[in-house]
Amino acid sequence: MINRDIANIAILYLEKIVVLSIGFATTILLARSLGPEEFGLYSFILASGFLLLPFTQVGLNNLCGKYFNLYPNNAHHFFKAAMLVRAIFSILAILLSFCLAEINDGLIVEKSSLLLLVLLQSFNCFNLIEFIYLSKGLTKQCSIIRVTAKLLSRTMLLFAVMNDSPLFILVLLTGVEYIFSALGYCYLYFSSNLPTKNRVNTDVVRTAKRLFHQSKWLALSSIASILYLKIDQLMIGSILGNEEVGYYSAALKFSEIWFIFPVVIANVFMTKFVYLFHSSNSTYWRFQQKLFKIAFSICCVLIISIYFTADLVVKNLYGTGYTDSVNVLKIHIFAVIFVFFRAFVSKWLILSKNYNLSLYSHLFGAGINIILNCILIPSYGISGAAIASVFAYFSSSFLFLFLFRDGRSYISNLLQSKD
């Protein structure tokens, strides 16, 4: 079991390194080619579209991941039910994008780019197939699909940037990655030997209703999470303008590279989390504590390294035109420690069926972020937004636990467990 977990982590880390390298190289070229103002507008559109991305997931990734682990022979039934829910909400997201476009005071090209991005994002609902393979310890196939999709879309985007293509085309080629991934996932799933017949008597619609009922807290939580992750860029754009968004986004692109790794680790260990949670409570908490200690050590090394090299990193990657991004990077990188903590807490929230706490935590973080942004952005600019963002991560990952009995119990179990 451990050897397979380590092998899966190695595969996913290698994949993430490749994918992030491709994506980050594209971001650097975009930032250098477009300049802070136009790059800020591009980032503003992506952040606006990203607000609707949770509608393509509806909080079902981790929930279905649990069912895929507990009932492997009925995985296809849960898959179809979840896809029905996701399809309905993806259509809703497209309709909502029209409303966002109407209330946006931007140019026609900005509105059309936003509508296009949300339409392409609807194909993200097929990423549920990845969690079926993760539940079976099969990570290589999905990694190949993600790398291929990223490589194809980013290569096309690079050619578009070098040929001075308009903003609409850049957004199109950014979002086409969702289509490539969906096609790859569908081909992989329906050409494999995995069971694709229902082995339960319950009809799909009834299961879909049950899944939605269970995931509604997680879905609302995802929306709140995206809100506190992206609201800073939208508020910066509204208060300070697109150029400041460009500086801020450049720093975040480098800082958030490191945020994906805790999510990868937590997803890989989900099968073990499920097994230990239901079979050995003491072993589960010891395992959680061990992971936290390792994560904390990694975070300390990462934060110190980036803090003292931020000037050099920004200058070499983005050029001297992005010097305003340095302080943002130095501040924002501190959020990585809370991202690690949150990745493991999120799995516990699923296993303990504390779905409502997930929503409350993200609403708490979103509220803190909005309030602090209103206070700090006018006085401290984008550095103030970075401070607000870090404190929002802290609030939604750790501080909220002390507000609820089950959350305090989580902290107590974690501290009392012994290696």
Short mmCIF file of C-alpha atoms in Angstrom, two decimals:
data_model
loop_
_atom_site.label_atom_id
_atom_site.label_comp_id
_atom_site.label_asym_id
_atom_site.label_seq_id
_atom_site.Cartn_x
_atom_site.Cartn_y
_atom_site.Cartn_z
CA MET A 1 0.00 0.00 0.00
CA ILE A 2 2.70 2.48 1.01
CA ASN A 3 4.86 1.65 -2.01
CA ARG A 4 1.91 2.21 -4.34
CA ASP A 5 1.09 5.52 -2.63
CA ILE A 6 4.69 6.67 -3.04
CA ALA A 7 4.70 5.62 -6.70
CA ASN A 8 1.44 7.50 -7.32
CA ILE A 9 2.76 10.61 -5.60
CA ALA A 10 5.92 10.43 -7.72
CA ILE A 11 3.87 10.16 -10.92
CA LEU A 12 1.56 13.02 -9.96
CA TYR A 13 4.43 15.23 -8.83
CA LEU A 14 6.25 14.63 -12.10
CA GLU A 15 3.08 15.42 -14.00
CA LYS A 16 2.46 18.59 -11.99
CA ILE A 17 6.02 19.74 -12.54
CA VAL A 18 5.64 19.27 -16.30
CA VAL A 19 2.17 20.87 -16.42
CA LEU A 20 3.12 23.78 -14.18
CA SER A 21 6.33 24.35 -16.13
CA ILE A 22 4.40 24.55 -19.38
CA GLY A 23 1.75 26.82 -17.89
CA PHE A 24 4.21 29.06 -16.11
CA ALA A 25 6.43 29.43 -19.19
CA THR A 26 3.35 30.57 -21.09
CA THR A 27 2.46 33.02 -18.32
CA ILE A 28 5.94 34.54 -18.40
CA LEU A 29 5.78 35.03 -22.15
CA LEU A 30 2.28 36.50 -21.88
CA ALA A 31 3.32 38.89 -19.13
CA ARG A 32 6.42 40.02 -21.02
CA SER A 33 4.63 40.33 -24.37
CA LEU A 34 1.41 41.96 -23.24
CA GLY A 35 2.81 44.26 -20.56
CA PRO A 36 1.28 44.83 -17.11
CA GLU A 37 -1.92 46.55 -18.27
CA GLU A 38 -3.03 44.11 -20.99
CA PHE A 39 -1.81 41.13 -18.97
CA GLY A 40 -3.89 42.51 -16.12
CA LEU A 41 -6.98 42.62 -18.35
CA TYR A 42 -6.34 39.03 -19.47
CA SER A 43 -5.98 37.95 -15.81
CA PHE A 44 -9.12 39.89 -14.85
CA ILE A 45 -11.18 37.98 -17.45
CA LEU A 46 -9.77 34.63 -16.27
CA ALA A 47 -10.54 35.51 -12.64
CA SER A 48 -14.11 36.49 -13.57
CA GLY A 49 -14.67 33.22 -15.44
CA PHE A 50 -13.07 31.24 -12.64
CA LEU A 51 -15.86 32.37 -10.30
CA LEU A 52 -18.20 30.06 -12.23
CA LEU A 53 -15.84 27.07 -12.45
CA PRO A 54 -17.30 25.41 -9.29
CA PHE A 55 -20.58 24.97 -11.19
CA THR A 56 -18.83 22.33 -13.32
CA GLN A 57 -17.88 20.35 -10.20
CA VAL A 58 -20.77 20.99 -7.77
CA GLY A 59 -18.62 19.76 -4.87
CA LEU A 60 -18.74 16.19 -6.19
CA ASN A 61 -15.04 15.41 -6.68
CA ASN A 62 -14.17 14.33 -3.14
CA LEU A 63 -17.67 13.05 -2.37
CA CYS A 64 -17.69 10.74 -5.41
CA GLY A 65 -14.09 9.84 -4.66
CA LYS A 66 -15.32 8.46 -1.33
CA TYR A 67 -18.05 6.42 -3.02
CA PHE A 68 -15.67 5.17 -5.71
CA ASN A 69 -13.47 3.83 -2.91
CA LEU A 70 -16.29 2.35 -0.84
CA TYR A 71 -18.30 0.86 -3.75
CA PRO A 72 -15.87 0.19 -6.63
CA ASN A 73 -18.28 -2.14 -8.47
CA ASN A 74 -20.91 0.61 -8.60
CA ALA A 75 -18.55 3.38 -9.69
CA HIS A 76 -20.20 3.82 -13.09
CA HIS A 77 -23.60 4.33 -11.50
CA PHE A 78 -22.28 7.11 -9.27
CA PHE A 79 -20.38 8.53 -12.22
CA LYS A 80 -23.51 8.86 -14.37
CA ALA A 81 -25.50 10.37 -11.52
CA ALA A 82 -22.79 12.92 -10.76
CA MET A 83 -22.41 13.83 -14.44
CA LEU A 84 -26.14 14.52 -14.63
CA VAL A 85 -25.86 16.99 -11.76
CA ARG A 86 -22.76 18.59 -13.28
CA ALA A 87 -24.35 18.95 -16.72
CA ILE A 88 -27.33 20.82 -15.26
CA PHE A 89 -25.15 23.21 -13.29
CA SER A 90 -22.75 23.75 -16.20
CA ILE A 91 -25.70 25.00 -18.24
CA LEU A 92 -26.64 27.25 -15.32
CA ALA A 93 -23.07 28.64 -15.27
CA ILE A 94 -23.32 29.54 -18.96
CA LEU A 95 -26.59 31.38 -18.31
CA LEU A 96 -25.04 33.22 -15.35
CA SER A 97 -22.10 34.28 -17.52
CA PHE A 98 -24.53 36.26 -19.67
CA CYS A 99 -25.60 38.13 -16.54
CA LEU A 100 -21.98 38.81 -15.58
CA ALA A 101 -21.27 40.09 -19.08
CA GLU A 102 -24.25 42.44 -18.94
CA ILE A 103 -23.26 44.01 -15.62
CA ASN A 104 -19.64 44.34 -16.76
CA ASP A 105 -18.79 47.86 -17.90
CA GLY A 106 -15.99 46.60 -20.12
CA LEU A 107 -15.71 46.52 -23.89
CA ILE A 108 -17.56 44.06 -26.13
CA VAL A 109 -14.36 42.01 -26.54
CA GLU A 110 -14.14 41.58 -22.76
CA LYS A 111 -17.76 40.42 -22.51
CA SER A 112 -17.47 38.00 -25.43
CA SER A 113 -14.20 36.63 -24.04
CA LEU A 114 -15.85 35.98 -20.67
CA LEU A 115 -18.80 34.17 -22.28
CA LEU A 116 -16.44 32.04 -24.36
CA LEU A 117 -14.30 31.10 -21.36
CA VAL A 118 -17.29 29.94 -19.29
CA LEU A 119 -18.57 27.88 -22.23
CA LEU A 120 -15.23 26.11 -22.53
CA GLN A 121 -15.01 25.63 -18.76
CA SER A 122 -18.21 23.56 -18.87
CA PHE A 123 -16.17 20.65 -20.27
CA ASN A 124 -14.36 20.53 -16.92
CA CYS A 125 -17.23 18.37 -15.60
CA PHE A 126 -15.53 15.33 -17.19
CA ASN A 127 -12.58 15.55 -14.81
CA LEU A 128 -14.64 13.34 -12.45
CA ILE A 129 -13.19 10.39 -14.40
CA GLU A 130 -9.83 11.18 -12.81
CA PHE A 131 -11.21 10.34 -9.36
CA ILE A 132 -12.37 6.92 -10.52
CA TYR A 133 -8.81 6.12 -11.55
CA LEU A 134 -7.38 7.61 -8.36
CA SER A 135 -9.65 5.34 -6.31
CA LYS A 136 -8.06 2.37 -8.07
CA GLY A 137 -4.52 3.66 -7.67
CA LEU A 138 -4.22 4.31 -11.42
CA THR A 139 -2.67 7.73 -11.89
CA LYS A 140 -0.44 7.36 -14.93
CA GLN A 141 -3.21 7.40 -17.53
CA CYS A 142 -4.84 10.57 -16.24
CA SER A 143 -1.46 12.27 -15.91
CA ILE A 144 -0.74 11.62 -19.58
CA ILE A 145 -4.06 13.17 -20.55
CA ARG A 146 -3.51 16.30 -18.47
CA VAL A 147 0.02 16.80 -19.75
CA THR A 148 -1.05 16.31 -23.36
CA ALA A 149 -3.98 18.72 -23.03
CA LYS A 150 -1.82 21.36 -21.39
CA LEU A 151 0.96 20.95 -23.95
CA LEU A 152 -1.39 21.25 -26.93
CA SER A 153 -3.31 24.26 -25.62
CA ARG A 154 -0.23 26.14 -24.40
CA THR A 155 1.68 25.49 -27.61
CA MET A 156 -1.21 26.99 -29.57
CA LEU A 157 -1.34 29.90 -27.11
CA LEU A 158 2.39 30.57 -27.52
CA PHE A 159 2.04 30.75 -31.28
CA ALA A 160 -0.89 33.14 -30.85
CA VAL A 161 1.13 35.39 -28.54
CA MET A 162 4.10 35.47 -30.90
CA ASN A 163 1.75 36.47 -33.73
CA ASP A 164 0.17 39.30 -31.70
CA SER A 165 -3.26 37.68 -31.69
CA PRO A 166 -6.17 39.61 -30.10
CA LEU A 167 -7.37 39.04 -26.55
CA PHE A 168 -10.37 36.96 -27.67
CA ILE A 169 -8.09 34.40 -29.34
CA LEU A 170 -5.84 34.22 -26.28
CA VAL A 171 -8.82 33.43 -24.05
CA LEU A 172 -10.07 30.86 -26.57
CA LEU A 173 -6.76 29.02 -26.62
CA THR A 174 -6.53 29.18 -22.83
CA GLY A 175 -9.93 27.55 -22.42
CA VAL A 176 -9.55 24.93 -25.14
CA GLU A 177 -7.51 22.89 -22.66
CA TYR A 178 -10.79 21.87 -21.02
CA ILE A 179 -12.00 20.35 -24.30
CA PHE A 180 -8.76 18.45 -24.88
CA SER A 181 -8.88 17.05 -21.33
CA ALA A 182 -12.54 16.05 -21.65
CA LEU A 183 -11.91 14.20 -24.90
CA GLY A 184 -8.96 12.38 -23.36
CA TYR A 185 -10.86 11.40 -20.22
CA CYS A 186 -13.84 10.11 -22.21
CA TYR A 187 -11.65 8.06 -24.53
CA LEU A 188 -9.75 6.61 -21.56
CA TYR A 189 -12.86 5.72 -19.60
CA PHE A 190 -15.01 4.20 -22.32
CA SER A 191 -12.14 2.28 -23.94
CA SER A 192 -10.98 0.76 -20.65
CA ASN A 193 -12.04 -2.46 -18.94
CA LEU A 194 -13.67 -0.66 -16.02
CA PRO A 195 -17.25 -1.73 -15.24
CA THR A 196 -19.74 0.45 -17.16
CA LYS A 197 -22.98 -1.27 -16.17
CA ASN A 198 -25.21 -0.47 -13.23
CA ARG A 199 -25.00 -3.01 -10.42
CA VAL A 200 -27.55 -1.31 -8.21
CA ASN A 201 -31.29 -1.10 -8.57
CA THR A 202 -31.57 2.60 -7.73
CA ASP A 203 -32.16 4.74 -10.82
CA VAL A 204 -29.62 7.37 -11.81
CA VAL A 205 -31.93 10.34 -11.24
CA ARG A 206 -32.63 9.29 -7.66
CA THR A 207 -28.91 8.85 -6.98
CA ALA A 208 -28.24 12.22 -8.62
CA LYS A 209 -30.68 13.88 -6.24
CA ARG A 210 -29.06 12.16 -3.29
CA LEU A 211 -25.57 13.19 -4.41
CA PHE A 212 -26.66 16.77 -4.88
CA HIS A 213 -28.29 16.80 -1.46
CA GLN A 214 -25.05 15.58 0.10
CA SER A 215 -22.82 17.85 -1.97
CA LYS A 216 -24.80 21.08 -1.72
CA TRP A 217 -22.67 22.26 1.20
CA LEU A 218 -19.51 21.35 -0.69
CA ALA A 219 -20.77 23.08 -3.84
CA LEU A 220 -21.54 26.28 -1.96
CA SER A 221 -18.18 25.87 -0.22
CA SER A 222 -16.41 25.70 -3.59
CA ILE A 223 -18.13 28.87 -4.74
CA ALA A 224 -17.15 30.63 -1.51
CA SER A 225 -13.61 29.28 -1.89
CA ILE A 226 -13.26 30.66 -5.41
CA LEU A 227 -14.74 33.93 -4.21
CA TYR A 228 -12.05 34.45 -1.59
CA LEU A 229 -9.34 33.21 -3.97
CA LYS A 230 -10.22 35.53 -6.85
CA ILE A 231 -12.07 38.44 -5.28
CA ASP A 232 -8.78 40.24 -4.61
CA GLN A 233 -7.97 40.46 -8.34
CA LEU A 234 -11.47 41.68 -9.14
CA MET A 235 -11.34 44.30 -6.38
CA ILE A 236 -7.88 45.45 -7.46
CA GLY A 237 -9.17 45.84 -11.01
CA SER A 238 -12.16 47.85 -9.82
CA ILE A 239 -10.24 50.07 -7.38
CA LEU A 240 -6.75 50.41 -8.89
CA GLY A 241 -7.08 49.35 -12.55
CA ASN A 242 -5.87 46.60 -14.87
CA GLU A 243 -2.17 47.48 -14.62
CA GLU A 244 -2.12 46.76 -10.88
CA VAL A 245 -3.95 43.50 -11.58
CA GLY A 246 -1.08 42.62 -13.92
CA TYR A 247 1.55 43.17 -11.22
CA TYR A 248 -0.50 41.24 -8.66
CA SER A 249 -1.30 38.35 -11.01
CA ALA A 250 2.34 37.93 -12.01
CA ALA A 251 3.33 37.41 -8.36
CA LEU A 252 0.41 35.05 -7.72
CA LYS A 253 1.24 32.90 -10.72
CA PHE A 254 4.62 32.07 -9.19
CA SER A 255 3.35 31.77 -5.62
CA GLU A 256 0.40 29.53 -6.52
CA ILE A 257 2.62 27.07 -8.38
CA TRP A 258 3.40 25.56 -5.00
CA PHE A 259 -0.25 25.39 -3.90
CA ILE A 260 -1.05 22.41 -6.12
CA PHE A 261 1.29 19.99 -4.36
CA PRO A 262 -0.65 19.63 -1.08
CA VAL A 263 -3.81 18.94 -3.10
CA VAL A 264 -1.97 16.22 -5.03
CA ILE A 265 -0.76 14.55 -1.83
CA ALA A 266 -4.20 14.67 -0.23
CA ASN A 267 -5.87 13.21 -3.34
CA VAL A 268 -3.36 10.38 -3.58
CA PHE A 269 -3.81 9.46 0.07
CA MET A 270 -7.62 9.66 -0.08
CA THR A 271 -7.93 5.87 -0.34
CA LYS A 272 -5.79 5.45 2.77
CA PHE A 273 -7.69 8.21 4.59
CA VAL A 274 -10.98 6.39 3.92
CA TYR A 275 -9.58 3.04 5.07
CA LEU A 276 -8.00 4.35 8.29
CA PHE A 277 -10.93 6.59 9.19
CA HIS A 278 -13.35 3.65 9.08
CA SER A 279 -11.03 0.99 10.51
CA SER A 280 -8.59 2.54 12.99
CA ASN A 281 -9.32 5.94 14.48
CA SER A 282 -6.02 6.24 16.39
CA THR A 283 -3.96 5.23 13.35
CA TYR A 284 -5.84 7.78 11.23
CA TRP A 285 -4.90 10.65 13.54
CA ARG A 286 -1.27 9.52 13.82
CA PHE A 287 -1.08 9.41 10.05
CA GLN A 288 -2.59 12.91 9.80
CA GLN A 289 -0.10 14.24 12.35
CA LYS A 290 2.81 12.69 10.48
CA LEU A 291 1.72 14.31 7.21
CA PHE A 292 1.33 17.70 8.89
CA LYS A 293 4.86 17.55 10.31
CA ILE A 294 6.33 16.73 6.91
CA ALA A 295 4.23 19.45 5.24
CA PHE A 296 5.27 22.07 7.80
CA SER A 297 8.96 21.33 7.24
CA ILE A 298 8.55 21.60 3.48
CA CYS A 299 6.68 24.91 3.84
CA CYS A 300 9.34 26.48 6.04
CA VAL A 301 12.09 25.70 3.54
CA LEU A 302 9.95 26.97 0.66
CA ILE A 303 8.92 30.23 2.35
CA ILE A 304 12.47 31.13 3.41
CA SER A 305 13.87 30.34 -0.03
CA ILE A 306 11.33 32.41 -1.96
CA TYR A 307 11.24 35.31 0.49
CA PHE A 308 14.96 36.02 0.14
CA THR A 309 15.11 35.45 -3.62
CA ALA A 310 11.90 37.25 -4.63
CA ASP A 311 13.71 40.23 -6.20
CA LEU A 312 15.86 37.98 -8.32
CA VAL A 313 12.94 35.74 -9.28
CA VAL A 314 10.70 38.58 -10.47
CA LYS A 315 13.47 40.41 -12.33
CA ASN A 316 14.68 37.32 -14.20
CA LEU A 317 11.24 35.93 -14.99
CA TYR A 318 9.14 38.98 -15.76
CA GLY A 319 11.67 41.75 -16.33
CA THR A 320 12.24 45.09 -14.64
CA GLY A 321 8.75 46.25 -15.63
CA TYR A 322 7.26 44.05 -12.91
CA THR A 323 9.23 45.24 -9.87
CA ASP A 324 5.95 46.08 -8.12
CA SER A 325 5.30 42.33 -7.97
CA VAL A 326 8.22 41.64 -5.59
CA ASN A 327 6.54 42.66 -2.32
CA VAL A 328 3.38 40.80 -3.29
CA LEU A 329 5.36 37.59 -3.82
CA LYS A 330 7.20 37.98 -0.50
CA ILE A 331 3.88 38.30 1.34
CA HIS A 332 1.72 35.86 -0.59
CA ILE A 333 4.11 32.89 -0.35
CA PHE A 334 3.31 32.64 3.39
CA ALA A 335 -0.13 31.33 2.39
CA VAL A 336 1.37 28.01 1.29
CA ILE A 337 1.51 26.70 4.86
CA PHE A 338 -2.25 27.20 5.26
CA VAL A 339 -2.93 25.62 1.86
CA PHE A 340 -1.13 22.48 3.02
CA PHE A 341 -3.14 22.44 6.24
CA ARG A 342 -6.42 22.97 4.38
CA ALA A 343 -5.78 20.11 1.93
CA PHE A 344 -5.83 17.55 4.77
CA VAL A 345 -8.63 19.26 6.69
CA SER A 346 -10.82 19.10 3.58
CA LYS A 347 -10.51 15.31 3.44
CA TRP A 348 -11.50 15.05 7.10
CA LEU A 349 -14.55 17.26 6.47
CA ILE A 350 -15.68 14.80 3.79
CA LEU A 351 -15.05 11.66 5.84
CA SER A 352 -16.69 13.05 8.98
CA LYS A 353 -19.65 14.35 6.92
CA ASN A 354 -19.08 17.91 8.14
CA TYR A 355 -20.06 19.30 4.74
CA ASN A 356 -21.60 22.44 6.25
CA LEU A 357 -18.31 23.31 7.99
CA SER A 358 -16.60 23.39 4.61
CA LEU A 359 -19.05 26.05 3.48
CA TYR A 360 -18.78 28.05 6.70
CA SER A 361 -14.98 27.99 6.53
CA HIS A 362 -14.88 29.40 3.00
CA LEU A 363 -17.57 31.97 3.73
CA PHE A 364 -15.53 33.01 6.76
CA GLY A 365 -12.41 33.32 4.60
CA ALA A 366 -14.27 35.19 1.86
CA GLY A 367 -15.75 37.63 4.37
CA ILE A 368 -12.36 38.28 5.96
CA ASN A 369 -10.77 38.77 2.53
CA ILE A 370 -13.41 41.23 1.31
CA ILE A 371 -13.34 43.29 4.51
CA LEU A 372 -9.54 43.45 4.63
CA ASN A 373 -9.32 44.25 0.90
CA CYS A 374 -11.70 47.18 1.37
CA ILE A 375 -9.49 48.46 4.19
CA LEU A 376 -6.01 47.66 2.87
CA ILE A 377 -6.15 48.11 -0.94
CA PRO A 378 -6.89 51.89 -0.87
CA SER A 379 -4.02 52.45 1.61
CA TYR A 380 -1.43 49.82 0.68
CA GLY A 381 -2.35 48.88 -2.89
CA ILE A 382 -1.57 45.37 -4.10
CA SER A 383 0.61 44.63 -1.05
CA GLY A 384 -2.47 45.17 1.07
CA ALA A 385 -4.39 42.72 -1.11
CA ALA A 386 -1.64 40.13 -0.57
CA ILE A 387 -1.86 40.58 3.22
CA ALA A 388 -5.63 40.18 3.05
CA SER A 389 -5.25 37.04 0.95
CA VAL A 390 -2.82 35.37 3.39
CA PHE A 391 -5.04 36.16 6.36
CA ALA A 392 -8.05 34.78 4.45
CA TYR A 393 -6.17 31.50 3.88
CA PHE A 394 -5.32 31.39 7.58
CA SER A 395 -8.92 32.08 8.58
CA SER A 396 -10.54 29.51 6.28
CA SER A 397 -7.95 26.80 6.91
CA PHE A 398 -7.21 27.01 10.63
CA LEU A 399 -8.94 29.79 12.56
CA PHE A 400 -12.48 28.66 11.65
CA LEU A 401 -11.90 25.30 13.38
CA PHE A 402 -12.01 27.00 16.78
CA LEU A 403 -15.50 28.37 16.07
CA PHE A 404 -17.17 24.94 15.95
CA ARG A 405 -17.26 21.98 18.33
CA ASP A 406 -16.26 19.43 15.68
CA GLY A 407 -13.47 21.72 14.54
CA ARG A 408 -12.09 22.00 18.06
CA SER A 409 -12.34 18.21 18.31
CA TYR A 410 -10.25 17.93 15.15
CA ILE A 411 -7.50 20.11 16.63
CA SER A 412 -7.64 18.17 19.89
CA ASN A 413 -7.35 14.76 18.17
CA LEU A 414 -4.50 16.01 16.03
CA LEU A 415 -2.52 17.35 18.99
CA GLN A 416 -3.17 14.38 21.26
CA SER A 417 -2.23 11.65 18.80
CA LYS A 418 1.19 10.13 19.44
CA ASP A 419 3.66 8.68 16.93
#
